[in-house]
JSON list of C-alpha atoms in Angstrom, two decimals:
[
{"chain": "D", "resi": 3, "resn": "ARG", "atom": "CA", "xyz": [30.18, -123.50, -34.48]},
{"chain": "D", "resi": 4, "resn": "MET", "atom": "CA", "xyz": [33.78, -122.97, -34.60]},
{"chain": "D", "resi": 5, "resn": "VAL", "atom": "CA", "xyz": [32.52, -119.43, -36.37]},
{"chain": "D", "resi": 6, "resn": "ALA", "atom": "CA", "xyz": [29.84, -118.38, -34.54]},
{"chain": "D", "resi": 7, "resn": "ARG", "atom": "CA", "xyz": [32.40, -118.96, -30.83]},
{"chain": "D", "resi": 8, "resn": "ALA", "atom": "CA", "xyz": [34.90, -116.72, -33.06]},
{"chain": "D", "resi": 9, "resn": "ALA", "atom": "CA", "xyz": [32.49, -114.12, -33.74]},
{"chain": "D", "resi": 10, "resn": "GLY", "atom": "CA", "xyz": [31.45, -113.91, -30.68]},
{"chain": "D", "resi": 11, "resn": "ALA", "atom": "CA", "xyz": [35.16, -113.39, -29.79]},
{"chain": "D", "resi": 12, "resn": "TRP", "atom": "CA", "xyz": [34.30, -110.00, -31.74]},
{"chain": "D", "resi": 13, "resn": "ARG", "atom": "CA", "xyz": [32.24, -108.60, -30.01]},
{"chain": "D", "resi": 14, "resn": "GLY", "atom": "CA", "xyz": [33.04, -105.94, -27.16]},
{"chain": "D", "resi": 15, "resn": "HIS", "atom": "CA", "xyz": [37.12, -106.49, -27.93]},
{"chain": "D", "resi": 16, "resn": "PRO", "atom": "CA", "xyz": [39.23, -104.59, -29.98]},
{"chain": "D", "resi": 17, "resn": "VAL", "atom": "CA", "xyz": [41.69, -105.69, -31.80]},
{"chain": "D", "resi": 18, "resn": "SER", "atom": "CA", "xyz": [45.51, -104.83, -32.08]},
{"chain": "D", "resi": 19, "resn": "PRO", "atom": "CA", "xyz": [47.59, -104.43, -34.31]},
{"chain": "D", "resi": 20, "resn": "ALA", "atom": "CA", "xyz": [50.60, -105.26, -32.65]},
{"chain": "D", "resi": 21, "resn": "LEU", "atom": "CA", "xyz": [49.42, -109.10, -32.09]},
{"chain": "D", "resi": 22, "resn": "LEU", "atom": "CA", "xyz": [49.94, -109.15, -35.87]},
{"chain": "D", "resi": 23, "resn": "ASP", "atom": "CA", "xyz": [54.30, -109.12, -35.15]},
{"chain": "D", "resi": 24, "resn": "ARG", "atom": "CA", "xyz": [53.44, -111.82, -32.77]},
{"chain": "D", "resi": 25, "resn": "LEU", "atom": "CA", "xyz": [52.13, -113.33, -35.48]},
{"chain": "D", "resi": 26, "resn": "LEU", "atom": "CA", "xyz": [54.81, -113.92, -37.45]},
{"chain": "D", "resi": 27, "resn": "ARG", "atom": "CA", "xyz": [57.56, -113.99, -35.19]},
{"chain": "D", "resi": 28, "resn": "ALA", "atom": "CA", "xyz": [56.28, -115.71, -32.05]},
{"chain": "D", "resi": 29, "resn": "PRO", "atom": "CA", "xyz": [53.16, -117.64, -33.69]},
{"chain": "D", "resi": 30, "resn": "GLY", "atom": "CA", "xyz": [52.81, -121.10, -31.18]},
{"chain": "D", "resi": 31, "resn": "GLN", "atom": "CA", "xyz": [53.51, -118.62, -28.69]},
{"chain": "D", "resi": 32, "resn": "LEU", "atom": "CA", "xyz": [50.41, -117.07, -29.24]},
{"chain": "D", "resi": 33, "resn": "ALA", "atom": "CA", "xyz": [48.43, -119.51, -30.04]},
{"chain": "D", "resi": 34, "resn": "ARG", "atom": "CA", "xyz": [49.63, -120.68, -26.36]},
{"chain": "D", "resi": 35, "resn": "ALA", "atom": "CA", "xyz": [48.24, -117.21, -25.38]},
{"chain": "D", "resi": 36, "resn": "CYS", "atom": "CA", "xyz": [44.42, -118.04, -25.89]},
{"chain": "D", "resi": 37, "resn": "ALA", "atom": "CA", "xyz": [44.40, -119.32, -22.70]},
{"chain": "D", "resi": 38, "resn": "ALA", "atom": "CA", "xyz": [45.05, -116.62, -20.66]},
{"chain": "D", "resi": 39, "resn": "ASP", "atom": "CA", "xyz": [42.24, -113.75, -21.09]},
{"chain": "D", "resi": 40, "resn": "ASP", "atom": "CA", "xyz": [43.24, -112.37, -24.10]},
{"chain": "D", "resi": 41, "resn": "ALA", "atom": "CA", "xyz": [41.78, -115.10, -25.60]},
{"chain": "D", "resi": 42, "resn": "PRO", "atom": "CA", "xyz": [38.63, -112.14, -26.66]},
{"chain": "D", "resi": 43, "resn": "THR", "atom": "CA", "xyz": [41.58, -109.86, -28.61]},
{"chain": "D", "resi": 44, "resn": "ILE", "atom": "CA", "xyz": [43.92, -112.67, -30.09]},
{"chain": "D", "resi": 45, "resn": "ALA", "atom": "CA", "xyz": [40.42, -114.41, -31.24]},
{"chain": "D", "resi": 46, "resn": "ALA", "atom": "CA", "xyz": [39.22, -110.93, -33.47]},
{"chain": "D", "resi": 47, "resn": "THR", "atom": "CA", "xyz": [43.04, -109.94, -34.22]},
{"chain": "D", "resi": 48, "resn": "CYS", "atom": "CA", "xyz": [43.47, -113.36, -36.32]},
{"chain": "D", "resi": 49, "resn": "LEU", "atom": "CA", "xyz": [39.61, -113.54, -37.93]},
{"chain": "D", "resi": 50, "resn": "LEU", "atom": "CA", "xyz": [39.99, -109.46, -39.63]},
{"chain": "D", "resi": 51, "resn": "ALA", "atom": "CA", "xyz": [43.73, -110.35, -40.65]},
{"chain": "D", "resi": 52, "resn": "MET", "atom": "CA", "xyz": [42.29, -113.74, -42.19]},
{"chain": "D", "resi": 53, "resn": "ALA", "atom": "CA", "xyz": [39.34, -111.72, -43.68]},
{"chain": "D", "resi": 54, "resn": "LEU", "atom": "CA", "xyz": [41.54, -108.47, -45.09]},
{"chain": "D", "resi": 55, "resn": "GLY", "atom": "CA", "xyz": [44.83, -111.27, -46.03]},
{"chain": "D", "resi": 56, "resn": "GLY", "atom": "CA", "xyz": [42.24, -112.99, -47.54]},
{"chain": "D", "resi": 57, "resn": "ALA", "atom": "CA", "xyz": [40.48, -110.28, -49.44]},
{"chain": "D", "resi": 58, "resn": "VAL", "atom": "CA", "xyz": [43.72, -108.28, -50.67]},
{"chain": "D", "resi": 59, "resn": "PHE", "atom": "CA", "xyz": [45.32, -111.31, -52.05]},
{"chain": "D", "resi": 60, "resn": "GLY", "atom": "CA", "xyz": [42.01, -112.86, -53.79]},
{"chain": "D", "resi": 61, "resn": "ALA", "atom": "CA", "xyz": [41.14, -108.76, -55.44]},
{"chain": "D", "resi": 62, "resn": "VAL", "atom": "CA", "xyz": [44.79, -108.70, -57.70]},
{"chain": "D", "resi": 63, "resn": "ALA", "atom": "CA", "xyz": [44.57, -113.45, -58.37]},
{"chain": "D", "resi": 64, "resn": "GLY", "atom": "CA", "xyz": [41.20, -111.89, -59.90]},
{"chain": "D", "resi": 65, "resn": "SER", "atom": "CA", "xyz": [42.40, -108.28, -61.24]},
{"chain": "D", "resi": 66, "resn": "LEU", "atom": "CA", "xyz": [43.65, -110.87, -63.65]},
{"chain": "D", "resi": 67, "resn": "ARG", "atom": "CA", "xyz": [39.90, -110.98, -65.44]},
{"chain": "D", "resi": 68, "resn": "GLY", "atom": "CA", "xyz": [38.95, -107.42, -63.79]},
{"chain": "D", "resi": 69, "resn": "GLY", "atom": "CA", "xyz": [35.46, -105.90, -63.02]},
{"chain": "D", "resi": 70, "resn": "PRO", "atom": "CA", "xyz": [33.62, -108.66, -61.12]},
{"chain": "D", "resi": 71, "resn": "GLN", "atom": "CA", "xyz": [36.01, -111.36, -61.07]},
{"chain": "D", "resi": 72, "resn": "ILE", "atom": "CA", "xyz": [38.61, -108.73, -58.10]},
{"chain": "D", "resi": 73, "resn": "ALA", "atom": "CA", "xyz": [34.93, -108.27, -55.66]},
{"chain": "D", "resi": 74, "resn": "PHE", "atom": "CA", "xyz": [34.45, -111.71, -55.80]},
{"chain": "D", "resi": 75, "resn": "ALA", "atom": "CA", "xyz": [37.66, -113.36, -55.84]},
{"chain": "D", "resi": 76, "resn": "ALA", "atom": "CA", "xyz": [38.26, -111.08, -52.89]},
{"chain": "D", "resi": 77, "resn": "VAL", "atom": "CA", "xyz": [34.99, -112.48, -51.45]},
{"chain": "D", "resi": 78, "resn": "LYS", "atom": "CA", "xyz": [35.40, -116.39, -51.61]},
{"chain": "D", "resi": 79, "resn": "LEU", "atom": "CA", "xyz": [39.40, -116.37, -50.60]},
{"chain": "D", "resi": 80, "resn": "PRO", "atom": "CA", "xyz": [39.21, -115.33, -46.71]},
{"chain": "D", "resi": 81, "resn": "LEU", "atom": "CA", "xyz": [35.25, -117.44, -47.27]},
{"chain": "D", "resi": 82, "resn": "ALA", "atom": "CA", "xyz": [37.37, -120.84, -48.34]},
{"chain": "D", "resi": 83, "resn": "LEU", "atom": "CA", "xyz": [40.26, -120.44, -45.85]},
{"chain": "D", "resi": 84, "resn": "LEU", "atom": "CA", "xyz": [38.04, -120.06, -43.31]},
{"chain": "D", "resi": 85, "resn": "GLY", "atom": "CA", "xyz": [36.09, -122.87, -43.99]},
{"chain": "D", "resi": 86, "resn": "ALA", "atom": "CA", "xyz": [39.23, -124.90, -43.99]},
{"chain": "D", "resi": 87, "resn": "LEU", "atom": "CA", "xyz": [40.00, -124.44, -41.27]},
{"chain": "D", "resi": 88, "resn": "ALA", "atom": "CA", "xyz": [37.05, -124.58, -39.82]},
{"chain": "D", "resi": 89, "resn": "LEU", "atom": "CA", "xyz": [36.69, -128.13, -41.31]},
{"chain": "D", "resi": 90, "resn": "CYS", "atom": "CA", "xyz": [39.77, -129.36, -40.03]},
{"chain": "D", "resi": 91, "resn": "ALA", "atom": "CA", "xyz": [39.33, -128.55, -36.23]},
{"chain": "D", "resi": 92, "resn": "PRO", "atom": "CA", "xyz": [37.40, -131.15, -35.29]},
{"chain": "D", "resi": 93, "resn": "ALA", "atom": "CA", "xyz": [39.20, -134.03, -37.38]},
{"chain": "D", "resi": 94, "resn": "PHE", "atom": "CA", "xyz": [42.58, -132.24, -34.96]},
{"chain": "D", "resi": 95, "resn": "THR", "atom": "CA", "xyz": [40.40, -132.69, -32.54]},
{"chain": "D", "resi": 96, "resn": "ALA", "atom": "CA", "xyz": [40.08, -136.49, -32.81]},
{"chain": "D", "resi": 97, "resn": "LEU", "atom": "CA", "xyz": [43.94, -136.79, -34.27]},
{"chain": "D", "resi": 98, "resn": "ALA", "atom": "CA", "xyz": [45.26, -135.20, -31.32]},
{"chain": "D", "resi": 99, "resn": "ALA", "atom": "CA", "xyz": [43.38, -137.40, -28.98]},
{"chain": "D", "resi": 100, "resn": "ALA", "atom": "CA", "xyz": [44.71, -140.96, -30.87]},
{"chain": "D", "resi": 101, "resn": "PHE", "atom": "CA", "xyz": [48.00, -139.90, -30.75]},
{"chain": "D", "resi": 102, "resn": "GLY", "atom": "CA", "xyz": [48.57, -139.32, -27.03]},
{"chain": "D", "resi": 103, "resn": "LYS", "atom": "CA", "xyz": [48.06, -135.41, -27.16]},
{"chain": "D", "resi": 104, "resn": "PRO", "atom": "CA", "xyz": [44.16, -134.95, -26.28]},
{"chain": "D", "resi": 105, "resn": "LEU", "atom": "CA", "xyz": [43.37, -131.03, -26.65]},
{"chain": "D", "resi": 106, "resn": "PRO", "atom": "CA", "xyz": [40.39, -129.08, -25.52]},
{"chain": "D", "resi": 107, "resn": "PHE", "atom": "CA", "xyz": [38.07, -127.43, -28.48]},
{"chain": "D", "resi": 108, "resn": "ARG", "atom": "CA", "xyz": [38.73, -123.46, -27.06]},
{"chain": "D", "resi": 109, "resn": "ALA", "atom": "CA", "xyz": [42.59, -124.84, -27.20]},
{"chain": "D", "resi": 110, "resn": "VAL", "atom": "CA", "xyz": [42.34, -125.73, -30.97]},
{"chain": "D", "resi": 111, "resn": "LEU", "atom": "CA", "xyz": [39.96, -123.28, -31.64]},
{"chain": "D", "resi": 112, "resn": "SER", "atom": "CA", "xyz": [42.52, -120.92, -30.86]},
{"chain": "D", "resi": 113, "resn": "LEU", "atom": "CA", "xyz": [45.24, -122.58, -32.67]},
{"chain": "D", "resi": 114, "resn": "VAL", "atom": "CA", "xyz": [43.28, -123.13, -35.90]},
{"chain": "D", "resi": 115, "resn": "LEU", "atom": "CA", "xyz": [42.66, -118.80, -35.49]},
{"chain": "D", "resi": 116, "resn": "VAL", "atom": "CA", "xyz": [46.56, -118.08, -35.18]},
{"chain": "D", "resi": 117, "resn": "ALA", "atom": "CA", "xyz": [47.82, -120.09, -38.45]},
{"chain": "D", "resi": 118, "resn": "GLY", "atom": "CA", "xyz": [44.73, -118.72, -40.49]},
{"chain": "D", "resi": 119, "resn": "ALA", "atom": "CA", "xyz": [46.06, -115.48, -39.64]},
{"chain": "D", "resi": 120, "resn": "ARG", "atom": "CA", "xyz": [49.88, -116.06, -39.60]},
{"chain": "D", "resi": 121, "resn": "ALA", "atom": "CA", "xyz": [48.39, -117.78, -43.12]},
{"chain": "D", "resi": 122, "resn": "SER", "atom": "CA", "xyz": [46.87, -114.62, -44.57]},
{"chain": "D", "resi": 123, "resn": "LEU", "atom": "CA", "xyz": [50.06, -112.15, -43.61]},
{"chain": "D", "resi": 124, "resn": "VAL", "atom": "CA", "xyz": [51.90, -114.70, -45.85]},
{"chain": "D", "resi": 125, "resn": "LEU", "atom": "CA", "xyz": [48.96, -113.83, -48.94]},
{"chain": "D", "resi": 126, "resn": "VAL", "atom": "CA", "xyz": [49.76, -110.38, -47.65]},
{"chain": "D", "resi": 127, "resn": "ALA", "atom": "CA", "xyz": [52.39, -110.81, -48.61]},
{"chain": "D", "resi": 128, "resn": "ALA", "atom": "CA", "xyz": [52.41, -112.87, -51.71]},
{"chain": "D", "resi": 129, "resn": "ALA", "atom": "CA", "xyz": [50.00, -110.25, -52.85]},
{"chain": "D", "resi": 130, "resn": "PRO", "atom": "CA", "xyz": [52.89, -107.68, -55.06]},
{"chain": "D", "resi": 131, "resn": "PRO", "atom": "CA", "xyz": [54.18, -110.34, -57.07]},
{"chain": "D", "resi": 132, "resn": "LEU", "atom": "CA", "xyz": [51.45, -112.15, -58.04]},
{"chain": "D", "resi": 133, "resn": "TRP", "atom": "CA", "xyz": [50.17, -108.40, -59.25]},
{"chain": "D", "resi": 134, "resn": "LEU", "atom": "CA", "xyz": [53.76, -107.69, -61.14]},
{"chain": "D", "resi": 135, "resn": "THR", "atom": "CA", "xyz": [53.01, -110.81, -62.51]},
{"chain": "D", "resi": 136, "resn": "ILE", "atom": "CA", "xyz": [50.66, -109.82, -63.73]},
{"chain": "D", "resi": 137, "resn": "ASP", "atom": "CA", "xyz": [50.75, -106.53, -64.61]},
{"chain": "D", "resi": 138, "resn": "LEU", "atom": "CA", "xyz": [53.50, -107.90, -66.45]},
{"chain": "D", "resi": 139, "resn": "GLY", "atom": "CA", "xyz": [51.14, -109.69, -69.22]},
{"chain": "D", "resi": 140, "resn": "ALA", "atom": "CA", "xyz": [51.87, -113.94, -67.44]},
{"chain": "D", "resi": 141, "resn": "PRO", "atom": "CA", "xyz": [49.22, -116.34, -69.59]},
{"chain": "D", "resi": 142, "resn": "TYR", "atom": "CA", "xyz": [46.35, -117.25, -67.28]},
{"chain": "D", "resi": 143, "resn": "HIS", "atom": "CA", "xyz": [47.61, -120.91, -66.76]},
{"chain": "D", "resi": 144, "resn": "ALA", "atom": "CA", "xyz": [51.00, -119.06, -66.16]},
{"chain": "D", "resi": 145, "resn": "VAL", "atom": "CA", "xyz": [49.60, -117.09, -63.73]},
{"chain": "D", "resi": 146, "resn": "LYS", "atom": "CA", "xyz": [48.23, -119.85, -61.56]},
{"chain": "D", "resi": 147, "resn": "LEU", "atom": "CA", "xyz": [51.05, -121.56, -61.46]},
{"chain": "D", "resi": 148, "resn": "ALA", "atom": "CA", "xyz": [51.95, -119.13, -59.18]},
{"chain": "D", "resi": 149, "resn": "ALA", "atom": "CA", "xyz": [48.56, -118.26, -56.74]},
{"chain": "D", "resi": 150, "resn": "THR", "atom": "CA", "xyz": [48.07, -121.65, -56.32]},
{"chain": "D", "resi": 151, "resn": "LEU", "atom": "CA", "xyz": [52.08, -122.03, -55.06]},
{"chain": "D", "resi": 152, "resn": "ALA", "atom": "CA", "xyz": [51.34, -118.96, -52.58]},
{"chain": "D", "resi": 153, "resn": "TYR", "atom": "CA", "xyz": [48.46, -120.59, -51.99]},
{"chain": "D", "resi": 154, "resn": "ALA", "atom": "CA", "xyz": [50.24, -122.94, -50.72]},
{"chain": "D", "resi": 155, "resn": "LEU", "atom": "CA", "xyz": [53.31, -121.71, -49.17]},
{"chain": "D", "resi": 156, "resn": "ALA", "atom": "CA", "xyz": [50.68, -119.24, -47.47]},
{"chain": "D", "resi": 157, "resn": "GLY", "atom": "CA", "xyz": [48.87, -123.62, -45.69]},
{"chain": "D", "resi": 158, "resn": "LEU", "atom": "CA", "xyz": [52.51, -124.37, -45.02]},
{"chain": "D", "resi": 159, "resn": "ALA", "atom": "CA", "xyz": [53.07, -121.02, -42.58]},
{"chain": "D", "resi": 160, "resn": "GLY", "atom": "CA", "xyz": [49.79, -121.81, -41.36]},
{"chain": "D", "resi": 161, "resn": "LEU", "atom": "CA", "xyz": [50.28, -125.15, -40.78]},
{"chain": "D", "resi": 162, "resn": "LYS", "atom": "CA", "xyz": [53.55, -123.97, -39.44]},
{"chain": "D", "resi": 163, "resn": "ALA", "atom": "CA", "xyz": [51.46, -121.49, -36.53]},
{"chain": "D", "resi": 164, "resn": "LEU", "atom": "CA", "xyz": [49.58, -124.74, -35.94]},
{"chain": "D", "resi": 165, "resn": "LEU", "atom": "CA", "xyz": [52.15, -126.77, -34.71]},
{"chain": "D", "resi": 166, "resn": "SER", "atom": "CA", "xyz": [54.53, -125.07, -33.40]},
{"chain": "D", "resi": 167, "resn": "GLY", "atom": "CA", "xyz": [50.87, -124.36, -30.32]},
{"chain": "D", "resi": 168, "resn": "LEU", "atom": "CA", "xyz": [51.23, -128.15, -29.99]},
{"chain": "D", "resi": 169, "resn": "GLY", "atom": "CA", "xyz": [54.67, -128.29, -28.54]},
{"chain": "D", "resi": 170, "resn": "GLU", "atom": "CA", "xyz": [56.60, -131.69, -28.43]},
{"chain": "D", "resi": 171, "resn": "GLY", "atom": "CA", "xyz": [55.42, -134.68, -26.57]},
{"chain": "D", "resi": 172, "resn": "PRO", "atom": "CA", "xyz": [55.39, -138.68, -27.88]},
{"chain": "D", "resi": 173, "resn": "GLY", "atom": "CA", "xyz": [53.67, -139.40, -30.94]},
{"chain": "D", "resi": 174, "resn": "ARG", "atom": "CA", "xyz": [54.12, -135.85, -32.40]},
{"chain": "D", "resi": 175, "resn": "ARG", "atom": "CA", "xyz": [56.14, -136.78, -35.80]},
{"chain": "D", "resi": 176, "resn": "ASP", "atom": "CA", "xyz": [53.26, -139.09, -36.59]},
{"chain": "D", "resi": 177, "resn": "MET", "atom": "CA", "xyz": [50.50, -136.60, -35.43]},
{"chain": "D", "resi": 178, "resn": "VAL", "atom": "CA", "xyz": [52.24, -133.65, -37.48]},
{"chain": "D", "resi": 179, "resn": "ALA", "atom": "CA", "xyz": [52.33, -136.30, -41.03]},
{"chain": "D", "resi": 180, "resn": "ALA", "atom": "CA", "xyz": [48.38, -137.01, -40.19]},
{"chain": "D", "resi": 181, "resn": "PHE", "atom": "CA", "xyz": [47.89, -132.38, -39.55]},
{"chain": "D", "resi": 182, "resn": "VAL", "atom": "CA", "xyz": [50.42, -132.08, -42.43]},
{"chain": "D", "resi": 183, "resn": "VAL", "atom": "CA", "xyz": [48.38, -135.05, -45.69]},
{"chain": "D", "resi": 184, "resn": "LEU", "atom": "CA", "xyz": [44.57, -133.72, -43.32]},
{"chain": "D", "resi": 185, "resn": "PHE", "atom": "CA", "xyz": [45.24, -129.67, -44.32]},
{"chain": "D", "resi": 186, "resn": "ALA", "atom": "CA", "xyz": [46.49, -129.82, -47.42]},
{"chain": "D", "resi": 187, "resn": "ALA", "atom": "CA", "xyz": [43.44, -132.56, -48.97]},
{"chain": "D", "resi": 188, "resn": "VAL", "atom": "CA", "xyz": [40.48, -129.94, -47.08]},
{"chain": "D", "resi": 189, "resn": "GLY", "atom": "CA", "xyz": [42.63, -127.23, -48.10]},
{"chain": "D", "resi": 190, "resn": "GLY", "atom": "CA", "xyz": [43.43, -128.16, -51.48]},
{"chain": "D", "resi": 191, "resn": "GLN", "atom": "CA", "xyz": [39.39, -128.89, -51.75]},
{"chain": "D", "resi": 192, "resn": "THR", "atom": "CA", "xyz": [38.13, -126.27, -49.70]},
{"chain": "D", "resi": 193, "resn": "ALA", "atom": "CA", "xyz": [39.64, -123.46, -52.33]},
{"chain": "D", "resi": 194, "resn": "TRP", "atom": "CA", "xyz": [39.02, -125.60, -55.69]},
{"chain": "D", "resi": 195, "resn": "VAL", "atom": "CA", "xyz": [34.76, -125.49, -54.41]},
{"chain": "D", "resi": 196, "resn": "LEU", "atom": "CA", "xyz": [35.08, -122.14, -54.27]},
{"chain": "D", "resi": 197, "resn": "ARG", "atom": "CA", "xyz": [36.89, -121.12, -57.32]},
{"chain": "D", "resi": 198, "resn": "PRO", "atom": "CA", "xyz": [36.98, -119.73, -60.13]},
{"chain": "D", "resi": 199, "resn": "TYR", "atom": "CA", "xyz": [39.47, -116.68, -58.48]},
{"chain": "D", "resi": 200, "resn": "LEU", "atom": "CA", "xyz": [41.25, -115.75, -61.49]},
{"chain": "D", "resi": 201, "resn": "GLY", "atom": "CA", "xyz": [38.68, -115.84, -64.18]},
{"chain": "D", "resi": 202, "resn": "ASP", "atom": "CA", "xyz": [39.29, -118.47, -67.07]},
{"chain": "D", "resi": 203, "resn": "PRO", "atom": "CA", "xyz": [39.58, -116.16, -70.53]},
{"chain": "D", "resi": 204, "resn": "ARG", "atom": "CA", "xyz": [38.35, -117.92, -72.38]},
{"chain": "D", "resi": 205, "resn": "ASP", "atom": "CA", "xyz": [34.31, -117.81, -70.88]},
{"chain": "D", "resi": 206, "resn": "ARG", "atom": "CA", "xyz": [32.60, -114.90, -71.68]},
{"chain": "D", "resi": 207, "resn": "ASP", "atom": "CA", "xyz": [30.82, -114.17, -68.70]},
{"chain": "D", "resi": 208, "resn": "VAL", "atom": "CA", "xyz": [32.16, -113.41, -64.71]},
{"chain": "D", "resi": 209, "resn": "THR", "atom": "CA", "xyz": [30.41, -116.74, -62.82]},
{"chain": "D", "resi": 210, "resn": "PHE", "atom": "CA", "xyz": [30.59, -116.76, -58.60]},
{"chain": "D", "resi": 211, "resn": "LEU", "atom": "CA", "xyz": [31.00, -120.72, -58.63]},
{"chain": "D", "resi": 212, "resn": "VAL", "atom": "CA", "xyz": [31.91, -123.13, -61.64]},
{"chain": "D", "resi": 213, "resn": "ASP", "atom": "CA", "xyz": [29.63, -125.17, -62.09]},
{"chain": "D", "resi": 214, "resn": "ARG", "atom": "CA", "xyz": [31.03, -127.71, -64.97]},
{"chain": "D", "resi": 215, "resn": "GLN", "atom": "CA", "xyz": [32.45, -130.40, -64.23]},
{"chain": "D", "resi": 216, "resn": "GLU", "atom": "CA", "xyz": [36.34, -129.14, -64.53]},
{"chain": "D", "resi": 217, "resn": "GLY", "atom": "CA", "xyz": [38.84, -132.71, -63.74]},
{"chain": "D", "resi": 218, "resn": "GLY", "atom": "CA", "xyz": [40.34, -132.11, -60.56]},
{"chain": "D", "resi": 219, "resn": "LEU", "atom": "CA", "xyz": [42.42, -129.86, -59.16]},
{"chain": "D", "resi": 220, "resn": "PRO", "atom": "CA", "xyz": [45.02, -132.21, -59.49]},
{"chain": "D", "resi": 221, "resn": "HIS", "atom": "CA", "xyz": [44.28, -132.82, -63.41]},
{"chain": "D", "resi": 222, "resn": "GLN", "atom": "CA", "xyz": [43.38, -128.52, -63.84]},
{"chain": "D", "resi": 223, "resn": "LEU", "atom": "CA", "xyz": [47.48, -128.08, -62.25]},
{"chain": "D", "resi": 224, "resn": "GLY", "atom": "CA", "xyz": [48.90, -130.30, -64.67]},
{"chain": "D", "resi": 225, "resn": "ARG", "atom": "CA", "xyz": [47.38, -129.09, -67.70]},
{"chain": "D", "resi": 226, "resn": "SER", "atom": "CA", "xyz": [48.85, -125.77, -66.63]},
{"chain": "D", "resi": 227, "resn": "VAL", "atom": "CA", "xyz": [52.22, -127.00, -65.54]},
{"chain": "D", "resi": 228, "resn": "ARG", "atom": "CA", "xyz": [51.68, -128.48, -69.52]},
{"chain": "D", "resi": 229, "resn": "ALA", "atom": "CA", "xyz": [51.12, -125.26, -70.75]},
{"chain": "D", "resi": 230, "resn": "VAL", "atom": "CA", "xyz": [53.28, -124.04, -69.05]},
{"chain": "D", "resi": 231, "resn": "LEU", "atom": "CA", "xyz": [56.13, -125.91, -70.62]},
{"chain": "D", "resi": 232, "resn": "GLY", "atom": "CA", "xyz": [54.50, -126.27, -73.81]},
{"chain": "D", "resi": 233, "resn": "VAL", "atom": "CA", "xyz": [53.56, -130.14, -74.01]},
{"chain": "D", "resi": 234, "resn": "PRO", "atom": "CA", "xyz": [50.90, -130.63, -76.42]},
{"chain": "D", "resi": 235, "resn": "GLY", "atom": "CA", "xyz": [47.39, -132.71, -75.56]},
{"chain": "D", "resi": 236, "resn": "GLN", "atom": "CA", "xyz": [46.72, -129.68, -72.79]}
]
């Protein structure tokens, strides 16, 4: 429902490049502005930023393997970002009410769109360093850790935008902690379900999704850390 409402805002409302600067400089102010008459334009701009930003970063990540993996990753990264926000929005609404700051769903929808757009802009900024890392011949596990770090930083930037839009109030510290835990868990798991993005060089075929058991995200990140550090037993 959240995606449908946001997508409906696109029709008949042009995107505004000027809003991208506000996404970087004053995301909280922009989130609060969604309650005004320009909300459809903001929603359309945020959706475009998420689609393009995620696609750019995904394509760069997929360039490690090349071929179809570039297109696959360019499609999946925006889906991972939007999917995480769609899953978190109802929970954010419930948490805000539980901590004494009830918000209408429209306000939460506006906040998560702004948060997702800002995260996507951070991914765009992280794409050139990741591409350089790949171009310099970094091994698979090092690239995986670099891409994970970039995705985590983007998530933090989006979360900061979300929290700044909430403003001050009683119980804000506990609410922030709850949001951080929820967003990190849901965002990481959503991205994990839609793997691979880089494409493991040991795999013979390029596939859109991985259907084998791999031990979960923490296990795989630990494996990559051990591989980069040269620790046996990876």
